[in-house]
Amino acid sequence: IERSVNGGDFELIDDLPSINNSWNTHFNYTGKDERPIQGKNTYRIKKMHHDGSHTYSSEKTVDFDIDLREFTVFPNPASEKVFVHLTDFVGMSGEISIYDSFGQLMLSQEEIDISEQPILFSTESFQSGLYVIVFRTANRKVISKKVIISND
């Protein structure tokens, strides 16, 4: 089973044994892409024949619109500072904003180039309460986490 994310360059994602050696018989193969890429993924089966030749199945495209990547906020609850660790987004850029429970923007950092190091935010001036940390990637995907600040 092969996958392409650009519609042209295919890579092997699973190697299945042949069901039958017949060239002109139709068989159903099933497989699972354990690591689909967000967006459009095009799949095809490359059937290898005993004489070294091969044929391809028709291509099928699946759109994975859900981004399962996450980020970590620690400590939680926090007091004077909070770290945001964006391990799944290393090499990308984005924006981090912190909102209070009323939706008021408390802090924002734009055009961040994500590295493997956590990003430190000072929360000393925040009142105790529930806050939401929002990360927006450059392509506008939005992920959020809640954090409790306790500055008593």
PDB file of C-alpha atoms in Angstrom:
ATOM      1  CA  ILE A   1       0.000   0.000   0.000  1.00  0.00           C
ATOM      2  CA  GLU A   2       1.403   3.381  -1.000  1.00  0.00           C
ATOM      3  CA  ARG A   3       0.480   6.919   0.092  1.00  0.00           C
ATOM      4  CA  SER A   4       1.020  10.336  -1.447  1.00  0.00           C
ATOM      5  CA  VAL A   5       0.375  13.686   0.195  1.00  0.00           C
ATOM      6  CA  ASN A   6       1.123  15.749  -2.907  1.00  0.00           C
ATOM      7  CA  GLY A   7      -0.706  13.623  -5.488  1.00  0.00           C
ATOM      8  CA  GLY A   8       2.480  12.541  -7.225  1.00  0.00           C
ATOM      9  CA  ASP A   9       5.194  11.132  -4.988  1.00  0.00           C
ATOM     10  CA  PHE A  10       4.125   7.853  -3.381  1.00  0.00           C
ATOM     11  CA  GLU A  11       5.777   6.111  -0.437  1.00  0.00           C
ATOM     12  CA  LEU A  12       5.327   2.576   0.882  1.00  0.00           C
ATOM     13  CA  ILE A  13       3.291   2.546   4.107  1.00  0.00           C
ATOM     14  CA  ASP A  14       2.406  -1.163   4.374  1.00  0.00           C
ATOM     15  CA  ASP A  15       3.611  -4.376   2.736  1.00  0.00           C
ATOM     16  CA  LEU A  16       0.943  -7.062   2.401  1.00  0.00           C
ATOM     17  CA  PRO A  17       1.310 -10.575   1.011  1.00  0.00           C
ATOM     18  CA  SER A  18      -0.406 -11.261  -2.293  1.00  0.00           C
ATOM     19  CA  ILE A  19      -3.814 -12.910  -2.016  1.00  0.00           C
ATOM     20  CA  ASN A  20      -3.457 -14.631  -5.379  1.00  0.00           C
ATOM     21  CA  ASN A  21      -0.919 -14.784  -8.171  1.00  0.00           C
ATOM     22  CA  SER A  22      -3.486 -14.189 -10.903  1.00  0.00           C
ATOM     23  CA  TRP A  23      -2.950 -11.103 -13.083  1.00  0.00           C
ATOM     24  CA  ASN A  24      -6.496 -10.432 -14.102  1.00  0.00           C
ATOM     25  CA  THR A  25      -8.521 -11.354 -11.037  1.00  0.00           C
ATOM     26  CA  HIS A  26      -9.895  -8.625  -8.723  1.00  0.00           C
ATOM     27  CA  PHE A  27      -9.191  -8.968  -5.002  1.00  0.00           C
ATOM     28  CA  ASN A  28      -9.928  -6.674  -2.085  1.00  0.00           C
ATOM     29  CA  TYR A  29      -7.006  -5.647   0.116  1.00  0.00           C
ATOM     30  CA  THR A  30      -7.371  -3.766   3.372  1.00  0.00           C
ATOM     31  CA  GLY A  31      -4.792  -1.956   5.405  1.00  0.00           C
ATOM     32  CA  LYS A  32      -4.545   0.813   7.942  1.00  0.00           C
ATOM     33  CA  ASP A  33      -2.438   3.957   7.740  1.00  0.00           C
ATOM     34  CA  GLU A  34      -1.115   4.201  11.294  1.00  0.00           C
ATOM     35  CA  ARG A  35       0.254   7.721  10.724  1.00  0.00           C
ATOM     36  CA  PRO A  36      -1.937   9.635   8.262  1.00  0.00           C
ATOM     37  CA  ILE A  37      -0.881  13.156   7.409  1.00  0.00           C
ATOM     38  CA  GLN A  38      -3.306  15.993   8.118  1.00  0.00           C
ATOM     39  CA  GLY A  39      -5.024  17.000   4.892  1.00  0.00           C
ATOM     40  CA  LYS A  40      -5.434  14.971   1.703  1.00  0.00           C
ATOM     41  CA  ASN A  41      -3.820  11.509   1.582  1.00  0.00           C
ATOM     42  CA  THR A  42      -3.956   9.577  -1.697  1.00  0.00           C
ATOM     43  CA  TYR A  43      -3.610   5.780  -1.542  1.00  0.00           C
ATOM     44  CA  ARG A  44      -3.003   3.045  -4.086  1.00  0.00           C
ATOM     45  CA  ILE A  45      -1.962  -0.595  -4.149  1.00  0.00           C
ATOM     46  CA  LYS A  46       1.086  -1.620  -6.113  1.00  0.00           C
ATOM     47  CA  LYS A  47       0.777  -5.294  -7.039  1.00  0.00           C
ATOM     48  CA  MET A  48       4.072  -6.976  -7.859  1.00  0.00           C
ATOM     49  CA  HIS A  49       3.982  -9.876 -10.354  1.00  0.00           C
ATOM     50  CA  HIS A  50       6.309 -12.882 -10.451  1.00  0.00           C
ATOM     51  CA  ASP A  51       7.956 -11.705 -13.691  1.00  0.00           C
ATOM     52  CA  GLY A  52       9.061  -8.451 -11.997  1.00  0.00           C
ATOM     53  CA  SER A  53       6.369  -6.264 -13.542  1.00  0.00           C
ATOM     54  CA  HIS A  54       3.766  -4.440 -11.481  1.00  0.00           C
ATOM     55  CA  THR A  55       0.328  -2.855 -11.772  1.00  0.00           C
ATOM     56  CA  TYR A  56      -1.380  -0.154  -9.724  1.00  0.00           C
ATOM     57  CA  SER A  57      -4.895  -0.027  -8.366  1.00  0.00           C
ATOM     58  CA  SER A  58      -7.005   3.056  -8.881  1.00  0.00           C
ATOM     59  CA  GLU A  59      -6.141   5.879  -6.486  1.00  0.00           C
ATOM     60  CA  LYS A  60      -8.388   6.837  -3.572  1.00  0.00           C
ATOM     61  CA  THR A  61      -8.084  10.112  -1.672  1.00  0.00           C
ATOM     62  CA  VAL A  62      -9.009  10.536   1.991  1.00  0.00           C
ATOM     63  CA  ASP A  63      -9.071  13.949   3.689  1.00  0.00           C
ATOM     64  CA  PHE A  64      -7.908  13.866   7.309  1.00  0.00           C
ATOM     65  CA  ASP A  65      -9.146  17.232   8.569  1.00  0.00           C
ATOM     66  CA  ILE A  66      -8.529  16.523  12.252  1.00  0.00           C
ATOM     67  CA  ASP A  67      -5.186  17.504  13.749  1.00  0.00           C
ATOM     68  CA  LEU A  68      -4.351  15.160  16.619  1.00  0.00           C
ATOM     69  CA  ARG A  69      -1.168  16.913  17.628  1.00  0.00           C
ATOM     70  CA  GLU A  70      -1.081  18.493  21.048  1.00  0.00           C
ATOM     71  CA  PHE A  71       1.001  20.684  23.268  1.00  0.00           C
ATOM     72  CA  THR A  72       1.843  20.527  26.965  1.00  0.00           C
ATOM     73  CA  VAL A  73       1.323  23.191  29.619  1.00  0.00           C
ATOM     74  CA  PHE A  74       3.170  22.878  32.936  1.00  0.00           C
ATOM     75  CA  PRO A  75       2.999  23.229  35.830  1.00  0.00           C
ATOM     76  CA  ASN A  76      -0.757  23.028  36.084  1.00  0.00           C
ATOM     77  CA  PRO A  77      -1.895  24.519  38.416  1.00  0.00           C
ATOM     78  CA  ALA A  78       0.750  27.243  38.067  1.00  0.00           C
ATOM     79  CA  SER A  79       1.589  30.361  40.028  1.00  0.00           C
ATOM     80  CA  GLU A  80       4.253  32.812  38.838  1.00  0.00           C
ATOM     81  CA  LYS A  81       5.154  31.175  35.541  1.00  0.00           C
ATOM     82  CA  VAL A  82       3.864  28.636  33.066  1.00  0.00           C
ATOM     83  CA  PHE A  83       5.708  26.724  30.343  1.00  0.00           C
ATOM     84  CA  VAL A  84       4.220  25.812  26.973  1.00  0.00           C
ATOM     85  CA  HIS A  85       5.928  22.873  25.282  1.00  0.00           C
ATOM     86  CA  LEU A  86       5.102  22.468  21.586  1.00  0.00           C
ATOM     87  CA  THR A  87       7.056  19.278  20.827  1.00  0.00           C
ATOM     88  CA  ASP A  88       4.681  18.112  18.058  1.00  0.00           C
ATOM     89  CA  PHE A  89       5.180  21.425  16.225  1.00  0.00           C
ATOM     90  CA  VAL A  90       9.000  21.738  16.176  1.00  0.00           C
ATOM     91  CA  GLY A  91      10.140  23.528  13.026  1.00  0.00           C
ATOM     92  CA  MET A  92       6.812  25.279  12.532  1.00  0.00           C
ATOM     93  CA  SER A  93       5.793  28.806  13.452  1.00  0.00           C
ATOM     94  CA  GLY A  94       2.740  30.139  15.185  1.00  0.00           C
ATOM     95  CA  GLU A  95       1.229  32.346  17.853  1.00  0.00           C
ATOM     96  CA  ILE A  96       0.426  31.735  21.525  1.00  0.00           C
ATOM     97  CA  SER A  97      -2.252  33.715  23.380  1.00  0.00           C
ATOM     98  CA  ILE A  98      -3.490  33.463  26.955  1.00  0.00           C
ATOM     99  CA  TYR A  99      -7.084  34.430  27.784  1.00  0.00           C
ATOM    100  CA  ASP A 100      -8.815  34.755  31.139  1.00  0.00           C
ATOM    101  CA  SER A 101     -12.148  33.085  31.892  1.00  0.00           C
ATOM    102  CA  PHE A 102     -13.984  36.155  30.517  1.00  0.00           C
ATOM    103  CA  GLY A 103     -12.232  35.861  27.148  1.00  0.00           C
ATOM    104  CA  GLN A 104     -10.005  38.879  27.741  1.00  0.00           C
ATOM    105  CA  LEU A 105      -6.592  38.620  26.100  1.00  0.00           C
ATOM    106  CA  MET A 106      -3.979  38.629  28.859  1.00  0.00           C
ATOM    107  CA  LEU A 107      -0.830  37.930  26.898  1.00  0.00           C
ATOM    108  CA  SER A 108       0.164  37.145  23.329  1.00  0.00           C
ATOM    109  CA  GLN A 109       3.374  36.160  21.589  1.00  0.00           C
ATOM    110  CA  GLU A 110       3.314  36.206  17.776  1.00  0.00           C
ATOM    111  CA  GLU A 111       5.573  34.735  15.096  1.00  0.00           C
ATOM    112  CA  ILE A 112       7.134  32.107  17.328  1.00  0.00           C
ATOM    113  CA  ASP A 113       9.560  29.702  15.675  1.00  0.00           C
ATOM    114  CA  ILE A 114       8.916  26.472  17.555  1.00  0.00           C
ATOM    115  CA  SER A 115      11.959  24.693  18.952  1.00  0.00           C
ATOM    116  CA  GLU A 116      12.317  21.722  21.286  1.00  0.00           C
ATOM    117  CA  GLN A 117      12.585  24.055  24.281  1.00  0.00           C
ATOM    118  CA  PRO A 118       9.464  24.989  26.286  1.00  0.00           C
ATOM    119  CA  ILE A 119       8.364  28.631  26.071  1.00  0.00           C
ATOM    120  CA  LEU A 120       8.182  30.476  29.394  1.00  0.00           C
ATOM    121  CA  PHE A 121       5.357  32.908  30.191  1.00  0.00           C
ATOM    122  CA  SER A 122       5.284  35.022  33.341  1.00  0.00           C
ATOM    123  CA  THR A 123       1.904  34.872  35.083  1.00  0.00           C
ATOM    124  CA  GLU A 124       2.877  36.859  38.203  1.00  0.00           C
ATOM    125  CA  SER A 125       0.438  39.665  37.372  1.00  0.00           C
ATOM    126  CA  PHE A 126      -2.498  37.297  36.724  1.00  0.00           C
ATOM    127  CA  GLN A 127      -5.276  36.961  39.273  1.00  0.00           C
ATOM    128  CA  SER A 128      -6.031  33.444  40.472  1.00  0.00           C
ATOM    129  CA  GLY A 129      -8.418  31.654  38.182  1.00  0.00           C
ATOM    130  CA  LEU A 130      -8.902  29.582  35.037  1.00  0.00           C
ATOM    131  CA  TYR A 131      -7.076  30.608  31.853  1.00  0.00           C
ATOM    132  CA  VAL A 132      -6.987  29.258  28.323  1.00  0.00           C
ATOM    133  CA  ILE A 133      -3.749  29.022  26.369  1.00  0.00           C
ATOM    134  CA  VAL A 134      -4.368  29.057  22.610  1.00  0.00           C
ATOM    135  CA  PHE A 135      -1.808  28.026  20.010  1.00  0.00           C
ATOM    136  CA  ARG A 136      -2.401  28.971  16.362  1.00  0.00           C
ATOM    137  CA  THR A 137      -0.150  27.489  13.711  1.00  0.00           C
ATOM    138  CA  ALA A 138       0.897  29.544  10.701  1.00  0.00           C
ATOM    139  CA  ASN A 139      -1.755  27.713   8.627  1.00  0.00           C
ATOM    140  CA  ARG A 140      -4.363  28.829  11.224  1.00  0.00           C
ATOM    141  CA  LYS A 141      -5.013  25.520  13.010  1.00  0.00           C
ATOM    142  CA  VAL A 142      -6.060  26.272  16.594  1.00  0.00           C
ATOM    143  CA  ILE A 143      -5.412  24.130  19.663  1.00  0.00           C
ATOM    144  CA  SER A 144      -6.120  25.145  23.242  1.00  0.00           C
ATOM    145  CA  LYS A 145      -5.380  24.010  26.802  1.00  0.00           C
ATOM    146  CA  LYS A 146      -6.730  25.150  30.141  1.00  0.00           C
ATOM    147  CA  VAL A 147      -4.469  26.127  32.997  1.00  0.00           C
ATOM    148  CA  ILE A 148      -5.249  27.160  36.574  1.00  0.00           C
ATOM    149  CA  ILE A 149      -3.273  30.082  37.976  1.00  0.00           C
ATOM    150  CA  SER A 150      -3.057  30.338  41.756  1.00  0.00           C
ATOM    151  CA  ASN A 151      -1.352  33.563  42.824  1.00  0.00           C
ATOM    152  CA  ASP A 152      -2.503  33.910  46.434  1.00  0.00           C
TER     153      ASP A 152
END
